[in-house]
Rosetta silent file (secondary structure, phi, psi, omega in degrees, C-alpha in Angstrom):
SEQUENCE: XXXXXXXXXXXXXXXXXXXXXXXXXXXXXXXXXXXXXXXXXXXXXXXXXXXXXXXXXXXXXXXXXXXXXXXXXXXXXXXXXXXXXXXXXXXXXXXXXXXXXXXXXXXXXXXXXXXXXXXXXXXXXXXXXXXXXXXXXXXXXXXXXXXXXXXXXXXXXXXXXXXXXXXXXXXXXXXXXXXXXXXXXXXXXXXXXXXXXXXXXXXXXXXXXXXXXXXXXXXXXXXXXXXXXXXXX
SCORE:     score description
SCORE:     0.000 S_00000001
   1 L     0.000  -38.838 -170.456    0.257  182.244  188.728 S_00000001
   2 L   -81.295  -12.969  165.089   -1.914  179.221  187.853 S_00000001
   3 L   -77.078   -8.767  143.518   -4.707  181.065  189.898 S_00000001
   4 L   -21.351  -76.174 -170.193   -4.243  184.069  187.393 S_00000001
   5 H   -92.186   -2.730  167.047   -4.398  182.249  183.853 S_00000001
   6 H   -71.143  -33.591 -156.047   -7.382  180.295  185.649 S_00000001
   7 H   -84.667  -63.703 -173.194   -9.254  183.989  186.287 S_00000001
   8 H   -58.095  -54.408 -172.755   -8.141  185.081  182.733 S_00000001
   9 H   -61.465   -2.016  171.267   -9.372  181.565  180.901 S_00000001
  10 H   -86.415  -42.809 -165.390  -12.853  182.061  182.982 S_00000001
  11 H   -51.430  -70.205 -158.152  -12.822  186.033  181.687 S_00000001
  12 H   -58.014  -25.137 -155.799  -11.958  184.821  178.199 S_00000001
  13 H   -97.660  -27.382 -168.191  -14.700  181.881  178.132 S_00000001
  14 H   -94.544   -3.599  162.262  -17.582  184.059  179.717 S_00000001
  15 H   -81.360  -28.012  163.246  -16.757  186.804  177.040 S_00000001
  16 H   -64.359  -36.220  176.837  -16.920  184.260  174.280 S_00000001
  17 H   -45.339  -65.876  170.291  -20.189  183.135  175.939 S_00000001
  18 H   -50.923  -33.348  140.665  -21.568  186.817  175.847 S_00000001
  19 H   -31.464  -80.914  169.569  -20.533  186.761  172.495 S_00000001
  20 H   -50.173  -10.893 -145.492  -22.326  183.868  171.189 S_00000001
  21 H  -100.799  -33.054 -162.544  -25.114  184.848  173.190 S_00000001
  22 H  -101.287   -5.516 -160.665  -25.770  187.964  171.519 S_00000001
  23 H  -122.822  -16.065 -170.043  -24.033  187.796  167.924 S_00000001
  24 H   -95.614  -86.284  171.288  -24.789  184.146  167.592 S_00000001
  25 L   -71.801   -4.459 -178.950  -27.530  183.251  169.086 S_00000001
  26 L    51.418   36.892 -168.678  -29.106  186.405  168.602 S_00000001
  27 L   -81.135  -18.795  165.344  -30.931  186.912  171.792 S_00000001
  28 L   -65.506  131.528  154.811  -31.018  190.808  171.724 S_00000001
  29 L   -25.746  145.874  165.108  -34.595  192.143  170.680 S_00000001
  30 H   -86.277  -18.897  157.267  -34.730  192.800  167.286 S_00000001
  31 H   -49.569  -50.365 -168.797  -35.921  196.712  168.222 S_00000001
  32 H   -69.107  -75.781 -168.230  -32.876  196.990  170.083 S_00000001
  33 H   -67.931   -7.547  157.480  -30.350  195.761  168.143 S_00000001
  34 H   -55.591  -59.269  174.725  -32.065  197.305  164.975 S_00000001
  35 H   -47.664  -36.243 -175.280  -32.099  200.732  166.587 S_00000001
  36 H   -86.934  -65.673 -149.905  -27.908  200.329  167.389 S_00000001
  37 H   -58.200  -32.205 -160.927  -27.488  199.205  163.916 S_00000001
  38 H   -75.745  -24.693 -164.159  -29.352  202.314  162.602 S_00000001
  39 H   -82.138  -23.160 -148.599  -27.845  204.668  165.096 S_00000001
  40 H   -93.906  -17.461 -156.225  -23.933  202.868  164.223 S_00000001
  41 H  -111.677  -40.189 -138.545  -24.750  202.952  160.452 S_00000001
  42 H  -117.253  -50.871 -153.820  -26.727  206.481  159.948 S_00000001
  43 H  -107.013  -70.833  164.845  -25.327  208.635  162.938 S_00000001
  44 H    50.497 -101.278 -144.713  -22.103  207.111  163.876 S_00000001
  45 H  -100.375  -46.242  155.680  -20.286  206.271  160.614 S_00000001
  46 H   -68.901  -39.097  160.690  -20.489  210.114  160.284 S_00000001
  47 H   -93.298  -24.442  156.928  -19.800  211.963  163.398 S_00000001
  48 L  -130.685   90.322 -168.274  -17.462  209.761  165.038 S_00000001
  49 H   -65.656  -13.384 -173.074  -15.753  207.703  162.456 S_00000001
  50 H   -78.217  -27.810  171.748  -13.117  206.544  164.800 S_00000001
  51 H   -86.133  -18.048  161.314  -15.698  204.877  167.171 S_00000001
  52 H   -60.302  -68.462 -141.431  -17.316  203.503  164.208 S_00000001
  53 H   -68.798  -39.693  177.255  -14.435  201.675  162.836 S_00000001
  54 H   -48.282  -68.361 -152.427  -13.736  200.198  166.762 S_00000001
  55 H   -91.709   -2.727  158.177  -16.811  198.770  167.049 S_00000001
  56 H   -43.091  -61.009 -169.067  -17.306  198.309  163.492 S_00000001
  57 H  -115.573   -2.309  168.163  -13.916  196.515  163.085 S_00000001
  58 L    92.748   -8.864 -177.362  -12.257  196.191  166.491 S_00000001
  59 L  -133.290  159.513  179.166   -9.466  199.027  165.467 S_00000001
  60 L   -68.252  -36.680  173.798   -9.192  202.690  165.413 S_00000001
  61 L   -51.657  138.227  164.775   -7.185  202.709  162.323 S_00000001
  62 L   -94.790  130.060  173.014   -9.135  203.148  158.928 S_00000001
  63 L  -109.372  -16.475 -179.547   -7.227  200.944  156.466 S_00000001
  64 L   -76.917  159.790 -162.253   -9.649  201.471  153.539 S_00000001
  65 L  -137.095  148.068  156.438   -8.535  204.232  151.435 S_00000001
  66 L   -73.635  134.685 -153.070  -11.384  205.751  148.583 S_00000001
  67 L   -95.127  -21.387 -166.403  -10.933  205.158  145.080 S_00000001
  68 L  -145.191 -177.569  179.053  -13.143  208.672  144.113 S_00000001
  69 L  -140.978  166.273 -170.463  -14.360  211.358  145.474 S_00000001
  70 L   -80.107 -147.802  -23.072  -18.264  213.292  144.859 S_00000001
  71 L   -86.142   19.222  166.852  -20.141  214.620  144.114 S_00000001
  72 L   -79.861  166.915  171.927  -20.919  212.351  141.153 S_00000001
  73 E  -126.354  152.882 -155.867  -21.280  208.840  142.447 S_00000001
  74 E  -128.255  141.574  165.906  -19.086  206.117  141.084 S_00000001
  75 E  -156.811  167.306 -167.101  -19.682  202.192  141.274 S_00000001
  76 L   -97.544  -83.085 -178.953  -18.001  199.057  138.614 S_00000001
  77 L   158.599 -122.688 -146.723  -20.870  196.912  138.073 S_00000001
  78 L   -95.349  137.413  170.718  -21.258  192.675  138.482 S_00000001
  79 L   -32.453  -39.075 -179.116  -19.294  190.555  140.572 S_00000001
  80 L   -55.726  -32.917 -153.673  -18.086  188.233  138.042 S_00000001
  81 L   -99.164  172.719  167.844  -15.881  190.680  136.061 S_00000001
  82 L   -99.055  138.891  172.271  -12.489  192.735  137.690 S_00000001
  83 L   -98.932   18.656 -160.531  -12.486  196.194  137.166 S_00000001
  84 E  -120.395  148.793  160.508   -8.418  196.302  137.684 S_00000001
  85 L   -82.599  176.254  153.263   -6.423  196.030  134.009 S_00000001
  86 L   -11.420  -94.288  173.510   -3.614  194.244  133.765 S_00000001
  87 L   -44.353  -31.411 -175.790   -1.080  196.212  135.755 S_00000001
  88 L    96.427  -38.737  154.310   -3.248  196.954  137.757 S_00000001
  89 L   -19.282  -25.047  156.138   -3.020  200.643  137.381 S_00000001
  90 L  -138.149  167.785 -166.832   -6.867  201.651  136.408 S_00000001
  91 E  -152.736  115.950 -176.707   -9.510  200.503  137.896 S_00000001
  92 E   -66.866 -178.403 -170.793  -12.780  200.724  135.801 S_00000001
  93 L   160.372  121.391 -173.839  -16.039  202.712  136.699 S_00000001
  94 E   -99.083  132.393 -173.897  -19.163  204.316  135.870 S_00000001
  95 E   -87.789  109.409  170.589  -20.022  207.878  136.796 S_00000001
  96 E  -116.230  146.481  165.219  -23.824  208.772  137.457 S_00000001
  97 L   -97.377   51.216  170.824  -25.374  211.894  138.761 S_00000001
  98 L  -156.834  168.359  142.366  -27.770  210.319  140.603 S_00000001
  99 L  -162.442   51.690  174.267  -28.260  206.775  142.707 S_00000001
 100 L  -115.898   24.191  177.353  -31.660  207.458  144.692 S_00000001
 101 L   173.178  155.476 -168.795  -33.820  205.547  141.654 S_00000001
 102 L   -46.009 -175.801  140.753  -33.512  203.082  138.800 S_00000001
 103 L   -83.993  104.052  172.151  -32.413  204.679  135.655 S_00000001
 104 L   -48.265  176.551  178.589  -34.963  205.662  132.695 S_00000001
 105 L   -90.917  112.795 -175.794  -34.858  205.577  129.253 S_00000001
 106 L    73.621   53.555  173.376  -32.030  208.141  128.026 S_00000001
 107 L  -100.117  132.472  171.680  -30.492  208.556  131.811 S_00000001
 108 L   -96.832  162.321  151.469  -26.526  208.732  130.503 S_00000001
 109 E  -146.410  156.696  173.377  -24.028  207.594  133.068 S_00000001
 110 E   -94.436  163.903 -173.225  -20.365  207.914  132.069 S_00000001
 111 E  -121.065  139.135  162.708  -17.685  205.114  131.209 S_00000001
 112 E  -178.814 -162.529  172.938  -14.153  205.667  132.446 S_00000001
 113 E  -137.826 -155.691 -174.122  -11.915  204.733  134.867 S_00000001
 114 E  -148.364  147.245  173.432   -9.744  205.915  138.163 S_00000001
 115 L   -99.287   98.204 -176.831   -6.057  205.963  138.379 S_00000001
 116 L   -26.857  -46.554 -162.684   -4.480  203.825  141.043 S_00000001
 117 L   -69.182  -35.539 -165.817   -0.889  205.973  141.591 S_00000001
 118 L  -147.522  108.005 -169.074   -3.153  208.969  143.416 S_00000001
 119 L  -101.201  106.482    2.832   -5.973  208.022  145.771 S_00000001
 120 L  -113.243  130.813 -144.686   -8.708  209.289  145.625 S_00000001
 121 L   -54.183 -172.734  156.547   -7.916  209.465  141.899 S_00000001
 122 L  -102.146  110.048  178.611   -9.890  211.705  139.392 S_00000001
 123 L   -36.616  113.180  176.192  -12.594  210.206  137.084 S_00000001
 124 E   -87.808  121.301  171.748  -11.179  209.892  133.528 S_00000001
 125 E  -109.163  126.954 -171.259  -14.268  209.872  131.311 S_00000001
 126 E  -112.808  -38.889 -150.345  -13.811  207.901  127.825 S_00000001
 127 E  -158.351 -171.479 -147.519  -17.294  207.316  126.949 S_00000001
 128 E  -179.021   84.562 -154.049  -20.965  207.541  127.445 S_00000001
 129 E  -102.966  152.749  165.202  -24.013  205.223  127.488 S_00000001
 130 L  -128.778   26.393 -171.987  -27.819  205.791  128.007 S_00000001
 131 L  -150.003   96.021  172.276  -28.615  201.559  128.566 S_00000001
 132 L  -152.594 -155.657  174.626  -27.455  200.445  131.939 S_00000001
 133 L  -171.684  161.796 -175.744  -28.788  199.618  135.220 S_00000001
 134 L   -79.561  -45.530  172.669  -27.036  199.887  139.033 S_00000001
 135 L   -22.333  -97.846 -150.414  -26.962  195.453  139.191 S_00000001
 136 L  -103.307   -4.123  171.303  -24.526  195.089  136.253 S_00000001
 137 L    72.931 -154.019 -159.601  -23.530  198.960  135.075 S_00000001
 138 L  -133.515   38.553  175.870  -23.529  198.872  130.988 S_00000001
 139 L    50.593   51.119  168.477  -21.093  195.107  131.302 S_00000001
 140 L   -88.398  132.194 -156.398  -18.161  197.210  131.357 S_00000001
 141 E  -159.013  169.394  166.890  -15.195  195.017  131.120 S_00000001
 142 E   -99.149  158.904  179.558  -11.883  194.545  129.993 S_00000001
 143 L   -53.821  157.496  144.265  -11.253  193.259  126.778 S_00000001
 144 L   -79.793    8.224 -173.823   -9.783  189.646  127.318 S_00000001
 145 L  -102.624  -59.050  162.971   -7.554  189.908  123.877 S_00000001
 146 L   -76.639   49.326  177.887   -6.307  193.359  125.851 S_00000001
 147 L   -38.737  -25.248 -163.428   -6.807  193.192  129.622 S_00000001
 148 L   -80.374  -47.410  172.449   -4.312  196.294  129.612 S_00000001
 149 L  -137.931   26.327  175.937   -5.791  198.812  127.845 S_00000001
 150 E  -126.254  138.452  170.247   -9.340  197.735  125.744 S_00000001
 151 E  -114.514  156.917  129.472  -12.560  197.934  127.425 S_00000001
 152 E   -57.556  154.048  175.064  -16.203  196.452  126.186 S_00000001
 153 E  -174.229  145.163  157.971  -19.657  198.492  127.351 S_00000001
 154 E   -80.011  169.409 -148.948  -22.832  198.146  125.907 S_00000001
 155 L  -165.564  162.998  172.748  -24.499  201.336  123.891 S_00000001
 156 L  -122.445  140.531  117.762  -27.959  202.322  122.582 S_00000001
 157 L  -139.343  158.830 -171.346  -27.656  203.590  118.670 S_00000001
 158 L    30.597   58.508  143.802  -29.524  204.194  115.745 S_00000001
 159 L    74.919   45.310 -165.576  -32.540  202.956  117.635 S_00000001
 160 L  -166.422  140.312  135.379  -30.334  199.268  118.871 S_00000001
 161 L   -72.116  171.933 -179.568  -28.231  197.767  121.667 S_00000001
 162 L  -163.154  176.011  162.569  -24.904  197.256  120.496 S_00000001
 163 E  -141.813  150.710 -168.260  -21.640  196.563  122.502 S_00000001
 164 E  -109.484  142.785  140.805  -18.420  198.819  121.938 S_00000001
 165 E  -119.709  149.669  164.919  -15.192  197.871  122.149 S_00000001
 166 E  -129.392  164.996 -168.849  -12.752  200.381  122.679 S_00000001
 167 E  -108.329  116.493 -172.581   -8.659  201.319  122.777 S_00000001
 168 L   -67.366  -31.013  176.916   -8.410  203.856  125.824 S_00000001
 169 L   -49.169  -81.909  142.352   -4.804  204.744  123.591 S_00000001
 170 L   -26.632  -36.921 -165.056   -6.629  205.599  120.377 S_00000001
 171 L    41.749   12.619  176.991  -10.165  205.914  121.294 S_00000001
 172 L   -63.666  137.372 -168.722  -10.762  203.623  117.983 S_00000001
 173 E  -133.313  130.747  134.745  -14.186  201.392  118.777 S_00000001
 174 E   -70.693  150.150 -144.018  -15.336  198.253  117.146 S_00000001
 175 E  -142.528   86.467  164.111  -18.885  198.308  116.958 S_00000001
 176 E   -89.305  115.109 -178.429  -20.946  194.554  117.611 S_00000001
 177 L   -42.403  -26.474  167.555  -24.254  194.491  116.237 S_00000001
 178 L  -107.333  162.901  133.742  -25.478  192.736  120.298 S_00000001
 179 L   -20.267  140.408  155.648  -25.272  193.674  123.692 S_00000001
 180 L   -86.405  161.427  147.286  -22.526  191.853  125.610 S_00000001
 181 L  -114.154  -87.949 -162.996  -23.740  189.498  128.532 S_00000001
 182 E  -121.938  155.711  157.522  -20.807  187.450  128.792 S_00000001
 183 E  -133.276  141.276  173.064  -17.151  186.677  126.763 S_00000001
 184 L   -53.756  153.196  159.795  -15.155  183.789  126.566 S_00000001
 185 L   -38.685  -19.835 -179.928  -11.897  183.878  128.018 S_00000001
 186 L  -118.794   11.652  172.971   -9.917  184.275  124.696 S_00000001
 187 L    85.782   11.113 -164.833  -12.321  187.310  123.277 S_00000001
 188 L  -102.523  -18.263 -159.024  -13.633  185.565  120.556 S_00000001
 189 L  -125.389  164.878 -176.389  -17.513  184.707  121.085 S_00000001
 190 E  -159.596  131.058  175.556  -19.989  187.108  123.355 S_00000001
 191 E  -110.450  163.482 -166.361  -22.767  185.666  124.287 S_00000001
 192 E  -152.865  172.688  170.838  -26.119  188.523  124.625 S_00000001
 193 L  -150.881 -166.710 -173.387  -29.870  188.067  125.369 S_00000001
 194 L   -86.827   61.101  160.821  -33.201  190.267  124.913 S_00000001
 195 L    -9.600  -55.431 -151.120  -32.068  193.124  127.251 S_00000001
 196 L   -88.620  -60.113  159.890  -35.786  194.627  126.797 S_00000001
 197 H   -63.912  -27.839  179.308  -37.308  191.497  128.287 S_00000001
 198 H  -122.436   58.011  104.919  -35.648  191.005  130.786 S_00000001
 199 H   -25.646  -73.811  173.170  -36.376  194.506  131.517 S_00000001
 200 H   -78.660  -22.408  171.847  -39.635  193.464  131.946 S_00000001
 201 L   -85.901  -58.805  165.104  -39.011  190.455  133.804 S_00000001
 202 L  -125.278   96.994  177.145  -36.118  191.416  136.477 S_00000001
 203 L   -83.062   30.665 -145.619  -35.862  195.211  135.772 S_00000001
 204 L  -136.535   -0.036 -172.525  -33.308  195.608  138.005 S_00000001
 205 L  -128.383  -22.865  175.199  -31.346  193.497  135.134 S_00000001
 206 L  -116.368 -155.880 -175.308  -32.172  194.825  131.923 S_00000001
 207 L  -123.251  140.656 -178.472  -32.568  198.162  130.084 S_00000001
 208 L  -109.740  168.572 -166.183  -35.248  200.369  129.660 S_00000001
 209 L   146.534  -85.984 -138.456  -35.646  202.115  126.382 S_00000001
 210 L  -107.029  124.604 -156.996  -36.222  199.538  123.889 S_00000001
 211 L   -87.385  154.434  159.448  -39.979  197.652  124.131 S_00000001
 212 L   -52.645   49.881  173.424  -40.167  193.641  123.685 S_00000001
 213 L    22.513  -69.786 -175.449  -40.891  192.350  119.937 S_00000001
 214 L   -87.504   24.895 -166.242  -42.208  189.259  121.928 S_00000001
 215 L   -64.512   -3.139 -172.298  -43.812  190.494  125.194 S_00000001
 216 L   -92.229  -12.868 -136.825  -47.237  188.906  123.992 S_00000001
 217 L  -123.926  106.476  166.855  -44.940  185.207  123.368 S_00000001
 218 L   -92.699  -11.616  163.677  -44.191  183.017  126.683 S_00000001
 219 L  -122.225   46.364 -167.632  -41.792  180.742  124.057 S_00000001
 220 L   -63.539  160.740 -152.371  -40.790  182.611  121.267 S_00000001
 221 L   -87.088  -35.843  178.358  -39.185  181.129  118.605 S_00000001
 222 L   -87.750   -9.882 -175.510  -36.908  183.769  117.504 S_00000001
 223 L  -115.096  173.335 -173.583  -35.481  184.959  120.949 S_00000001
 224 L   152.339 -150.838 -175.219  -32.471  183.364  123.654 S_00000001
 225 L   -90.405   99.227 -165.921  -29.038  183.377  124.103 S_00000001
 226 E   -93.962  160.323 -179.697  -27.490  184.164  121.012 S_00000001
 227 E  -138.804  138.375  164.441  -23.362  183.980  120.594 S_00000001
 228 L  -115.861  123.377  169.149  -21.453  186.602  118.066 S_00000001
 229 L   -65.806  154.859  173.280  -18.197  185.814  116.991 S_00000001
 230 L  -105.279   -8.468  166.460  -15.975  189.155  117.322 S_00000001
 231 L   -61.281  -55.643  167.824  -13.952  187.991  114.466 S_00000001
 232 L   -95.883  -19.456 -162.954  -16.381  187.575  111.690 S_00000001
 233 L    33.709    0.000    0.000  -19.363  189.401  113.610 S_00000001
């Protein structure tokens, strides 16, 4: 018996070895194991999903379930914020028909959400934007005075950013003269920046559309981080 669990702890230690050797230490070619990723990732993940997910994930089972279905493509936007409400019960998202190149100036994507009880759900479309970007989406959020049912999004109109908020109940929208970046935790202040610049600076972060006031200006005087109360606006 003790020559047994001797044979299995040598098995087990030279498979951790072979592990480390190659996942660790990385001792496979980088051709090679490039070529398997591309073949595991490209050919694979489509014709045999079941040996993808073993050697993806070590089990046969798929436990992920899809929130949408095509042929629009659906994504939430920046890490920071939750796309789930309150209850949990929608789960926000923006619908584009496209996601092989940035987005131009007056590319729409839709604002809505997906309904948790039937997976995968149908896109509810509430709204409509033309100033967003695949990094951050158009800052679509939940309100924080209404986690349950009010969202925020940024907007282009009458020649402006703006940020919306709206009651998915109602469809009534308050209308803030900036862009959102960020809100405090109790809903009252939004802080915004120059969208347009930093466009030009990480354009993978702003919006295109609307040209820089200051793009000739490495300190201008008049632009930054600005904060709008949502109370008084």
């Amino acid at each position: 018996m003790d020559h047994q669990n001797n044979m299995s702890n040598d098995n087990n230690t030279s498979l951790a070895r072979l592990k480390d050797f190659i996942f660790v230490q990385k001792c496979i070619p980088w051709s090679i194991s490039n070529r398997f990723k591309c073949w595991l990732e490209l050919k694979a993940h489509f014709n045999s999903p079941s040996l993808y997910t073993l050697i993806k994930y070590g089990r046969l089972k798929n436990i992920v379930s899809p929130l949408t279905k095509g042929p629009q493509h659906h994504f939430f936007g920046y890490y920071e914020k939750t796309p789930w409400n309150k209850s949990g019960n929608k789960i926000l998202s923006h619908q584009a028909s496209f996601n092989d190149r940035p987005p131009n100036a007056g590319d729409k994507v839709q604002i809505g959400y997906i309904s948790t009880t039937q997976l995968p759900g149908d896109f509810v479309t509430v709204a409509e934007t033309s100033i967003w970007n695949w990094q951050q989406g158009a800052m679509l959020q939940w309100s924080p005075t209404d986690p349950e049912n009010t969202i925020i999004y940024n907007d282009y109109r009458e020649g402006r950013y703006i940020s919306i908020q709206r009651d998915l109940s109602s469809n009534d929208e308050v209308i803030y003269d900036l862009p959102a970046y960020a809100l405090t935790q109790d809903g009252q202040y939004i802080f915004s920046l120059n969208f347009a610049r930093l466009f030009d600076k990480r354009p993978g972060y702003g919006y295109a559309g609307l040209a820089d006031p200051f793009a000739e200006q490495k300190h201008p005087d008049k632009d930054g981080i600005f904060r709008l109360d949502t109370q008084s606006g």
